[in-house]
Amino acid sequence: MQMFHLAGFPPYYTNSFLLITKAGNAVIIDPSCEPVEYNRILGEHGAKLTHILLTHGHFDHVPGAEELRRQWGAALYLDKADAQGTQRLPISKVDGEYTDGGELKVDELTFRTWHTPGHTLGSWCLLCGNLFFTGDTLFHGSIGRTDFAESDPEKMKASLEKLKALPLADDVQVLPGHMDASTMGEEKRYNPYMRGYAWN
């Protein structure tokens, strides 16, 4: 598997990830960039985009989603709670949904999926091997905002407890929707929201 990290438009600089399997099929997680940027990488590696996986539906995570789906016929996965077709949550049609605690397979890649509402009601975290794509649920030393109309602070607290309880090694890489990468060990030890006292 090959992985490429791209950053979306300012001022959000939303993290986006492109994974290419050994068979040449590709998965994009949160296509925050223009389609041409992904198509360039896909073309250079002779890869075909088959899946678009959204951690949630906010506008800064989905700019390339609809055009890439149209160009490639890729399956777009998003929780229906976030498929509202509004300015903040612009996606209105989904091709697939995740299963809490379930798996999604693309060639040799297995994505384990957990529902983590809080930032939005349809937020999910996706684990692929040692890579944990946490969207706007868990950041390096912080979390996504919970003051939007579609947010719920109490659900976010429960989601963070859920992540803490997962049997993940300390060296699992946390790849968030914004800011720098981290590890689960670092977040459990130092993130004030994971430790609980930031809520007081």
Short mmCIF file of N, CA, C and O in Angstrom, two decimals, residues 34-83:
data_model
loop_
_atom_site.label_atom_id
_atom_site.label_comp_id
_atom_site.label_asym_id
_atom_site.label_seq_id
_atom_site.Cartn_x
_atom_site.Cartn_y
_atom_site.Cartn_z
N GLU A 34 -8.73 19.93 -4.81
CA GLU A 34 -9.32 19.88 -6.14
C GLU A 34 -9.08 18.49 -6.76
O GLU A 34 -8.02 17.89 -6.55
N PRO A 35 -10.02 17.98 -7.53
CA PRO A 35 -9.85 16.66 -8.15
C PRO A 35 -8.57 16.51 -8.95
O PRO A 35 -7.99 15.43 -8.99
N VAL A 36 -8.11 17.59 -9.59
CA VAL A 36 -6.90 17.49 -10.41
C VAL A 36 -5.70 17.03 -9.60
O VAL A 36 -4.81 16.34 -10.13
N GLU A 37 -5.65 17.36 -8.32
CA GLU A 37 -4.52 16.96 -7.49
C GLU A 37 -4.51 15.45 -7.26
O GLU A 37 -3.46 14.81 -7.29
N TYR A 38 -5.68 14.87 -7.04
CA TYR A 38 -5.77 13.43 -6.87
C TYR A 38 -5.55 12.71 -8.20
O TYR A 38 -4.86 11.69 -8.26
N ASN A 39 -6.12 13.27 -9.26
CA ASN A 39 -5.99 12.64 -10.57
C ASN A 39 -4.54 12.60 -11.04
O ASN A 39 -4.14 11.65 -11.73
N ARG A 40 -3.78 13.60 -10.66
CA ARG A 40 -2.35 13.58 -11.02
C ARG A 40 -1.65 12.39 -10.36
O ARG A 40 -0.90 11.66 -11.02
N ILE A 41 -1.90 12.17 -9.09
CA ILE A 41 -1.26 11.05 -8.38
C ILE A 41 -1.77 9.72 -8.92
O ILE A 41 -1.00 8.79 -9.14
N LEU A 42 -3.07 9.65 -9.14
CA LEU A 42 -3.65 8.41 -9.69
C LEU A 42 -3.05 8.09 -11.05
O LEU A 42 -2.69 6.93 -11.33
N GLY A 43 -2.89 9.10 -11.89
CA GLY A 43 -2.31 8.89 -13.21
C GLY A 43 -0.86 8.47 -13.15
O GLY A 43 -0.42 7.57 -13.89
N GLU A 44 -0.10 9.08 -12.25
CA GLU A 44 1.32 8.74 -12.12
C GLU A 44 1.53 7.31 -11.68
O GLU A 44 2.56 6.70 -11.98
N HIS A 45 0.56 6.76 -10.96
CA HIS A 45 0.69 5.40 -10.43
C HIS A 45 -0.22 4.40 -11.12
O HIS A 45 -0.32 3.24 -10.69
N GLY A 46 -0.87 4.83 -12.19
CA GLY A 46 -1.75 3.93 -12.93
C GLY A 46 -2.85 3.34 -12.07
O GLY A 46 -3.22 2.17 -12.24
N ALA A 47 -3.38 4.15 -11.14
CA ALA A 47 -4.36 3.66 -10.18
C ALA A 47 -5.77 4.09 -10.55
O ALA A 47 -5.98 5.07 -11.26
N LYS A 48 -6.75 3.35 -10.04
CA LYS A 48 -8.16 3.63 -10.26
C LYS A 48 -8.82 3.93 -8.92
O LYS A 48 -8.73 3.15 -7.97
N LEU A 49 -9.50 5.06 -8.85
CA LEU A 49 -10.22 5.42 -7.62
C LEU A 49 -11.50 4.61 -7.51
O LEU A 49 -12.37 4.68 -8.37
N THR A 50 -11.63 3.84 -6.42
CA THR A 50 -12.81 3.01 -6.22
C THR A 50 -13.66 3.42 -5.02
O THR A 50 -14.86 3.14 -4.99
N HIS A 51 -13.04 4.08 -4.02
CA HIS A 51 -13.77 4.43 -2.81
C HIS A 51 -13.41 5.84 -2.34
O HIS A 51 -12.23 6.23 -2.38
N ILE A 52 -14.41 6.57 -1.89
CA ILE A 52 -14.24 7.87 -1.24
C ILE A 52 -14.84 7.73 0.15
O ILE A 52 -16.06 7.49 0.29
N LEU A 53 -14.02 7.83 1.18
CA LEU A 53 -14.46 7.63 2.56
C LEU A 53 -14.42 8.97 3.29
O LEU A 53 -13.37 9.58 3.42
N LEU A 54 -15.57 9.42 3.75
CA LEU A 54 -15.67 10.68 4.47
C LEU A 54 -15.79 10.42 5.97
O LEU A 54 -16.63 9.63 6.40
N THR A 55 -14.93 11.10 6.75
CA THR A 55 -15.03 10.96 8.20
C THR A 55 -16.25 11.68 8.75
O THR A 55 -16.79 11.32 9.79
N HIS A 56 -16.68 12.73 8.04
CA HIS A 56 -17.93 13.42 8.34
C HIS A 56 -18.24 14.32 7.15
O HIS A 56 -17.49 14.34 6.17
N GLY A 57 -19.34 15.07 7.22
CA GLY A 57 -19.83 15.75 6.04
C GLY A 57 -19.52 17.22 5.91
O GLY A 57 -20.06 17.87 5.00
N HIS A 58 -18.72 17.82 6.77
CA HIS A 58 -18.47 19.25 6.72
C HIS A 58 -17.83 19.68 5.40
O HIS A 58 -17.02 18.96 4.81
N PHE A 59 -18.16 20.90 4.98
CA PHE A 59 -17.79 21.42 3.66
C PHE A 59 -16.30 21.42 3.39
O PHE A 59 -15.87 21.29 2.24
N ASP A 60 -15.48 21.56 4.43
CA ASP A 60 -14.03 21.63 4.20
C ASP A 60 -13.41 20.24 4.02
O ASP A 60 -12.23 20.14 3.68
N HIS A 61 -14.18 19.19 4.19
CA HIS A 61 -13.68 17.82 4.02
C HIS A 61 -14.14 17.18 2.72
O HIS A 61 -13.69 16.08 2.40
N VAL A 62 -15.02 17.87 1.98
CA VAL A 62 -15.66 17.20 0.84
C VAL A 62 -15.54 17.91 -0.51
O VAL A 62 -16.21 17.49 -1.46
N PRO A 63 -14.72 18.96 -0.67
CA PRO A 63 -14.78 19.73 -1.93
C PRO A 63 -14.63 18.92 -3.20
O PRO A 63 -15.28 19.21 -4.20
N GLY A 64 -13.78 17.89 -3.20
CA GLY A 64 -13.57 17.11 -4.41
C GLY A 64 -14.45 15.89 -4.55
O GLY A 64 -14.39 15.18 -5.56
N ALA A 65 -15.31 15.64 -3.57
CA ALA A 65 -16.01 14.36 -3.49
C ALA A 65 -16.95 14.12 -4.67
O ALA A 65 -16.90 13.06 -5.32
N GLU A 66 -17.83 15.05 -4.96
CA GLU A 66 -18.84 14.83 -5.99
C GLU A 66 -18.21 14.69 -7.38
O GLU A 66 -18.60 13.81 -8.17
N GLU A 67 -17.22 15.54 -7.69
CA GLU A 67 -16.60 15.47 -9.01
C GLU A 67 -15.80 14.18 -9.16
O GLU A 67 -15.83 13.54 -10.22
N LEU A 68 -15.08 13.78 -8.13
CA LEU A 68 -14.31 12.53 -8.20
C LEU A 68 -15.24 11.32 -8.32
O LEU A 68 -14.94 10.38 -9.06
N ARG A 69 -16.36 11.35 -7.62
CA ARG A 69 -17.32 10.26 -7.75
C ARG A 69 -17.84 10.19 -9.18
O ARG A 69 -17.95 9.10 -9.76
N ARG A 70 -18.13 11.35 -9.76
CA ARG A 70 -18.64 11.38 -11.13
C ARG A 70 -17.60 10.88 -12.13
O ARG A 70 -17.89 10.09 -13.02
N GLN A 71 -16.35 11.33 -11.96
CA GLN A 71 -15.29 10.97 -12.91
C GLN A 71 -14.96 9.49 -12.87
O GLN A 71 -14.72 8.87 -13.92
N TRP A 72 -14.92 8.92 -11.68
CA TRP A 72 -14.41 7.56 -11.51
C TRP A 72 -15.49 6.52 -11.23
O TRP A 72 -15.21 5.32 -11.24
N GLY A 73 -16.70 6.95 -10.93
CA GLY A 73 -17.72 5.99 -10.52
C GLY A 73 -17.41 5.37 -9.17
O GLY A 73 -17.82 4.25 -8.88
N ALA A 74 -16.67 6.11 -8.33
CA ALA A 74 -16.26 5.60 -7.03
C ALA A 74 -17.44 5.59 -6.06
O ALA A 74 -18.36 6.42 -6.16
N ALA A 75 -17.41 4.67 -5.12
CA ALA A 75 -18.44 4.59 -4.09
C ALA A 75 -18.11 5.57 -2.97
O ALA A 75 -17.01 5.55 -2.42
N LEU A 76 -19.07 6.44 -2.64
CA LEU A 76 -18.86 7.44 -1.60
C LEU A 76 -19.56 6.99 -0.32
O LEU A 76 -20.76 6.72 -0.31
N TYR A 77 -18.76 6.92 0.76
CA TYR A 77 -19.27 6.48 2.07
C TYR A 77 -19.36 7.69 3.00
O TYR A 77 -18.41 8.44 3.16
N LEU A 78 -20.53 7.84 3.62
CA LEU A 78 -20.78 8.91 4.57
C LEU A 78 -21.99 8.53 5.40
O LEU A 78 -22.94 7.92 4.89
N ASP A 79 -21.95 8.87 6.68
CA ASP A 79 -23.11 8.65 7.53
C ASP A 79 -24.28 9.50 7.04
O ASP A 79 -24.12 10.69 6.75
N LYS A 80 -25.47 8.90 6.95
CA LYS A 80 -26.63 9.63 6.43
C LYS A 80 -27.02 10.82 7.30
O LYS A 80 -27.66 11.76 6.82
N ALA A 81 -26.62 10.81 8.56
CA ALA A 81 -26.91 11.95 9.44
C ALA A 81 -26.23 13.21 8.94
O ALA A 81 -26.70 14.33 9.20
N ASP A 82 -25.11 13.05 8.22
CA ASP A 82 -24.37 14.20 7.70
C ASP A 82 -24.67 14.46 6.23
O ASP A 82 -24.13 15.40 5.65
N ALA A 83 -25.51 13.66 5.61
CA ALA A 83 -25.84 13.85 4.19
C ALA A 83 -27.08 14.72 4.09
O ALA A 83 -28.19 14.26 3.79
#
